[in-house]
mmCIF file with all atom_site columns, C-alpha atoms in Angstrom:
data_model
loop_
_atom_site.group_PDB
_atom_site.id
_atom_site.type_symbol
_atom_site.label_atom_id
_atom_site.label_alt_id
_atom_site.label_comp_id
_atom_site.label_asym_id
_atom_site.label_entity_id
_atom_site.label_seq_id
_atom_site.pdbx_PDB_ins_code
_atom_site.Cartn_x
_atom_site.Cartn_y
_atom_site.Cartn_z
_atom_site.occupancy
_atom_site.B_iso_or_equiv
_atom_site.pdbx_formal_charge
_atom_site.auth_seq_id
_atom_site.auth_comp_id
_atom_site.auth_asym_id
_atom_site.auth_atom_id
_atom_site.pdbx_PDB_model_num
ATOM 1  C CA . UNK A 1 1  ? 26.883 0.145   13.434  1.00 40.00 ? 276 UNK A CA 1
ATOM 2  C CA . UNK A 1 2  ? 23.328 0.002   15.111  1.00 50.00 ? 277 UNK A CA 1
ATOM 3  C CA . UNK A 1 3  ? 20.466 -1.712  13.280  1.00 52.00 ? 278 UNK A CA 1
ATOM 4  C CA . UNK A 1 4  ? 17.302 -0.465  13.455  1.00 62.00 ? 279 UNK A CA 1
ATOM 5  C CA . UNK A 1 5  ? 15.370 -2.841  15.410  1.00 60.00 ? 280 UNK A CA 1
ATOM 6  C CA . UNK A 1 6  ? 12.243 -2.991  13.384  1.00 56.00 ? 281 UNK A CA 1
ATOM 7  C CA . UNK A 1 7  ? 14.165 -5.028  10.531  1.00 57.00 ? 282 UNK A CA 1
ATOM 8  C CA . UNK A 1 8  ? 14.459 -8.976  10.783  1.00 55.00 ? 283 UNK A CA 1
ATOM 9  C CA . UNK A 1 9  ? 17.611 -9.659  12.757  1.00 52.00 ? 284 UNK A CA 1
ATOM 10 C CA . UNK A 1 10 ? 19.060 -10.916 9.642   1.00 47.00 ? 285 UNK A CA 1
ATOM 11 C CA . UNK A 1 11 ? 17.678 -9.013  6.798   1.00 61.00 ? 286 UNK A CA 1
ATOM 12 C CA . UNK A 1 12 ? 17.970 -10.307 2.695   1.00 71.00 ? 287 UNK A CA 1
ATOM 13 C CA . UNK A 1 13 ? 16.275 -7.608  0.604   1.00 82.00 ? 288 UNK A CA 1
ATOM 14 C CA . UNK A 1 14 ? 16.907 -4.565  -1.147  1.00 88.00 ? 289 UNK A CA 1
ATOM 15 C CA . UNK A 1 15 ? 16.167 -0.389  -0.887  1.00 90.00 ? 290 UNK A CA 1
ATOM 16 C CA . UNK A 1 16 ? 15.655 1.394   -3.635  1.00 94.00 ? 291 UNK A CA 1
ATOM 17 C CA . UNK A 1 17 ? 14.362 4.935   -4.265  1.00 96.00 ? 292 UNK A CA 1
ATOM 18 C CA . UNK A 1 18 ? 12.120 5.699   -7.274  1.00 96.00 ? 293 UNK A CA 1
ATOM 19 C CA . UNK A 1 19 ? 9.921  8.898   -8.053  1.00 95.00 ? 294 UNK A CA 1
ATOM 20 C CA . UNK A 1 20 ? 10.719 12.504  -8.292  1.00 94.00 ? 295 UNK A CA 1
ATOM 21 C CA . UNK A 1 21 ? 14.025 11.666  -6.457  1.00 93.00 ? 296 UNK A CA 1
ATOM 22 C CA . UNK A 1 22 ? 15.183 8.972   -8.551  1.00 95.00 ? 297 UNK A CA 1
ATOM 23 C CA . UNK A 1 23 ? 14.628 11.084  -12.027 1.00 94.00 ? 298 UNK A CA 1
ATOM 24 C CA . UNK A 1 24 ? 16.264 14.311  -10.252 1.00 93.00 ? 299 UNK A CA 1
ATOM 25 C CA . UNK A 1 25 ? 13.021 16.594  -10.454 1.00 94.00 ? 300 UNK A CA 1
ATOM 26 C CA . UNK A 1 26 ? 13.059 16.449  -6.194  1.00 92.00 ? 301 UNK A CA 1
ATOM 27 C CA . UNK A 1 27 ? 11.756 19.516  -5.112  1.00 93.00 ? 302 UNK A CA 1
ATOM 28 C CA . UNK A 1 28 ? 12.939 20.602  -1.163  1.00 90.00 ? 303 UNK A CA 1
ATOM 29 C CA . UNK A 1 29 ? 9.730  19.856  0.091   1.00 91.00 ? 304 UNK A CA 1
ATOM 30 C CA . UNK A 1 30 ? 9.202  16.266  -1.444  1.00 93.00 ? 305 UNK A CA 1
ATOM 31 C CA . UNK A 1 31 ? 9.307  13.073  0.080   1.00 95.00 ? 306 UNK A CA 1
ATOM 32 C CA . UNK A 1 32 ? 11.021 9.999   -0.643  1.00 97.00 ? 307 UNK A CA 1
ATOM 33 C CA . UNK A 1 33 ? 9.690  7.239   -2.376  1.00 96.00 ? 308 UNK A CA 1
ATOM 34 C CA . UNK A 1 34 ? 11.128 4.114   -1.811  1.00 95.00 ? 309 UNK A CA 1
ATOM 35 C CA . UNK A 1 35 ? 10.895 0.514   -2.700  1.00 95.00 ? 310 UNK A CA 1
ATOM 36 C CA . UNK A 1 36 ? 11.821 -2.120  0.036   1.00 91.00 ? 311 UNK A CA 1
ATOM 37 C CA . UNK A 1 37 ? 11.525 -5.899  -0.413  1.00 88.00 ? 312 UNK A CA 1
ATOM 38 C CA . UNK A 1 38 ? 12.329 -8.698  2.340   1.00 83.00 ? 313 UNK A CA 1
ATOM 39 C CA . UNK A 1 39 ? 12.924 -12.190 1.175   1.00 80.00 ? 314 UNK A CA 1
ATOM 40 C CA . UNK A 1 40 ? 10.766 -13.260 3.919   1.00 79.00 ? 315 UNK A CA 1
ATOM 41 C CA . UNK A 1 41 ? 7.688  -12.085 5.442   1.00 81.00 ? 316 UNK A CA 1
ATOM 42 C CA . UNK A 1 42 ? 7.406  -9.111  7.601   1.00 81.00 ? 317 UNK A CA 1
ATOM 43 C CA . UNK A 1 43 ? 4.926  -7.410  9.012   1.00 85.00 ? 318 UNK A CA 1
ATOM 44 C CA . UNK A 1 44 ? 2.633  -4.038  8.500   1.00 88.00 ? 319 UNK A CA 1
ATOM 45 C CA . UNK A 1 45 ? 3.615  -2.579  11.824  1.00 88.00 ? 320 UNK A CA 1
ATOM 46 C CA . UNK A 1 46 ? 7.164  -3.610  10.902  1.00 84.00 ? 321 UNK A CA 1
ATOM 47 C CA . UNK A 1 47 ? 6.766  -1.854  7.890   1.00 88.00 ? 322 UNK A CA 1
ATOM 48 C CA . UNK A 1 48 ? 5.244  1.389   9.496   1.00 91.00 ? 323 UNK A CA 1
ATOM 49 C CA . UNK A 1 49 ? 8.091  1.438   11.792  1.00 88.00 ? 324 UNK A CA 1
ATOM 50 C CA . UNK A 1 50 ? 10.521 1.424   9.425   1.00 88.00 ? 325 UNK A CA 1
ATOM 51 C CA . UNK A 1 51 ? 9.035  4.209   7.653   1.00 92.00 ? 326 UNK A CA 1
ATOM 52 C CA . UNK A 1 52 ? 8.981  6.224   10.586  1.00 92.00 ? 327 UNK A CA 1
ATOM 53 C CA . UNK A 1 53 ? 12.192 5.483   11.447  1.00 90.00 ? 328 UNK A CA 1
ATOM 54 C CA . UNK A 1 54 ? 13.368 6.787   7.807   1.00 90.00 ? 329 UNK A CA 1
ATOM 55 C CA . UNK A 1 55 ? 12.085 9.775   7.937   1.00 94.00 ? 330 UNK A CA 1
ATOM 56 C CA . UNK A 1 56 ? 13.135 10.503  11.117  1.00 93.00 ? 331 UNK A CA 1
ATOM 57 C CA . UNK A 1 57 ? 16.895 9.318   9.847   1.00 91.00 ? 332 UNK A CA 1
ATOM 58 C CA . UNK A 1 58 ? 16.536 11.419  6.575   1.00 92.00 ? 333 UNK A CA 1
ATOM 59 C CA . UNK A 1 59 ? 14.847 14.498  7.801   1.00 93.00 ? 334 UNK A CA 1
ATOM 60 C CA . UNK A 1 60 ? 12.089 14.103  4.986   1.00 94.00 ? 335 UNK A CA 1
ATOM 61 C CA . UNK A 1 61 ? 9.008  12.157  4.675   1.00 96.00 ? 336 UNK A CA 1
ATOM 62 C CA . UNK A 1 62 ? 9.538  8.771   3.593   1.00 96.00 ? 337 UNK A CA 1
ATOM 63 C CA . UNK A 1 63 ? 6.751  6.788   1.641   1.00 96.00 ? 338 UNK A CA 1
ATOM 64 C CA . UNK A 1 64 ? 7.715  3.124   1.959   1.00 94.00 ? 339 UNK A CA 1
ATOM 65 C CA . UNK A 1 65 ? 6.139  0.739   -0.787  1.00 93.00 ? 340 UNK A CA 1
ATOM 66 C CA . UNK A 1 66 ? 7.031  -2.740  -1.178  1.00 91.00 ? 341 UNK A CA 1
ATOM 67 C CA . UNK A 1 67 ? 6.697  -4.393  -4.740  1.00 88.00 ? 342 UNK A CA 1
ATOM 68 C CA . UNK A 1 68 ? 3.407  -6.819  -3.812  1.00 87.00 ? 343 UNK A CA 1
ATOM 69 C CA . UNK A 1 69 ? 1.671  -3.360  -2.749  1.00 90.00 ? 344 UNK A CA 1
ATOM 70 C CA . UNK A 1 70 ? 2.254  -1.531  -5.851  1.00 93.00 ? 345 UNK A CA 1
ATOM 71 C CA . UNK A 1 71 ? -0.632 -0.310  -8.342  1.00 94.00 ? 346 UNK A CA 1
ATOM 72 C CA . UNK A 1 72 ? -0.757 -2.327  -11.178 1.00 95.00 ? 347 UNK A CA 1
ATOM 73 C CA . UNK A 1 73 ? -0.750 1.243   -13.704 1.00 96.00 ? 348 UNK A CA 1
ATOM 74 C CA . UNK A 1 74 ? 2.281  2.389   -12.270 1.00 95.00 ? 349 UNK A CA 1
ATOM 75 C CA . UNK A 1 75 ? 4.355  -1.312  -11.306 1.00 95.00 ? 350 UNK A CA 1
ATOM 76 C CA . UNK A 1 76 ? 6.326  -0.775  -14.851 1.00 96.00 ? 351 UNK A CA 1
ATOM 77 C CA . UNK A 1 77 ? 7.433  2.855   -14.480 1.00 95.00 ? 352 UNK A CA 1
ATOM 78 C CA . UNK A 1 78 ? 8.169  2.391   -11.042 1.00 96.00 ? 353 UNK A CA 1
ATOM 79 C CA . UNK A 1 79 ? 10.444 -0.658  -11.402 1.00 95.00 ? 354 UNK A CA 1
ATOM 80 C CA . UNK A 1 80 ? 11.951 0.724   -14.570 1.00 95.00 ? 355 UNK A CA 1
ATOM 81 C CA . UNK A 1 81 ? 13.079 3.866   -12.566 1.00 96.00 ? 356 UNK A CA 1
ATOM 82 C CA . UNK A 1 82 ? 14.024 2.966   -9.549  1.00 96.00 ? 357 UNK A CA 1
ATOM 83 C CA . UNK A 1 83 ? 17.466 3.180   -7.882  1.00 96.00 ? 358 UNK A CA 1
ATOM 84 C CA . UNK A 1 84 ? 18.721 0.361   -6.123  1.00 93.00 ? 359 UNK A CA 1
ATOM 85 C CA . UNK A 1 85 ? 20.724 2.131   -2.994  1.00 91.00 ? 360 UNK A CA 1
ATOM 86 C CA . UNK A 1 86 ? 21.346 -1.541  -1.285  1.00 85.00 ? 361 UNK A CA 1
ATOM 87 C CA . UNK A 1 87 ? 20.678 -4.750  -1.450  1.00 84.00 ? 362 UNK A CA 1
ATOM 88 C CA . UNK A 1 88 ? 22.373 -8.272  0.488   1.00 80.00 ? 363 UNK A CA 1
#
């Protein structure tokens, strides 16, 4: 399997989607929403990389949050609806 190379060499953390995909109202021009977390640091060009990199993967635009980054109004819906797709 190849790794993408903009994630730590070993990687602990989780993907999740949340957002119009994650409640099934995804409309074929939407993008992704997901939630990524790292248990260590990594940094905003990491982070931008990775994004591209996803939507390149999936074909779609991918909007890549992490939790610390999240608005304050929308932290509880967001965590309450999102869809853990991996985590190590």
């Amino acid at each position: 399997m190849n790794y993408s190379p903009h994630l730590p060499e070993v990687w602990r953390g989780s993907l999740a989607i949340f957002g119009s995909q994650a409640r099934g109202e995804a409309r074929e021009d939407s993008d992704i929403d997901m939630l990524v977390s790292f248990s260590g640091r990594v940094s905003l060009l990491t982070l931008v990389a990775l994004e591209r990199e996803l939507t390149e993967l999936l074909g779609r635009q991918v909007d890549l949050q992490t939790e610390a980054a999240l608005s304050p109004y929308l932290r509880d819906r967001i965590l309450q609806e999102r869809q853990i797709i991996f985590a190590s």
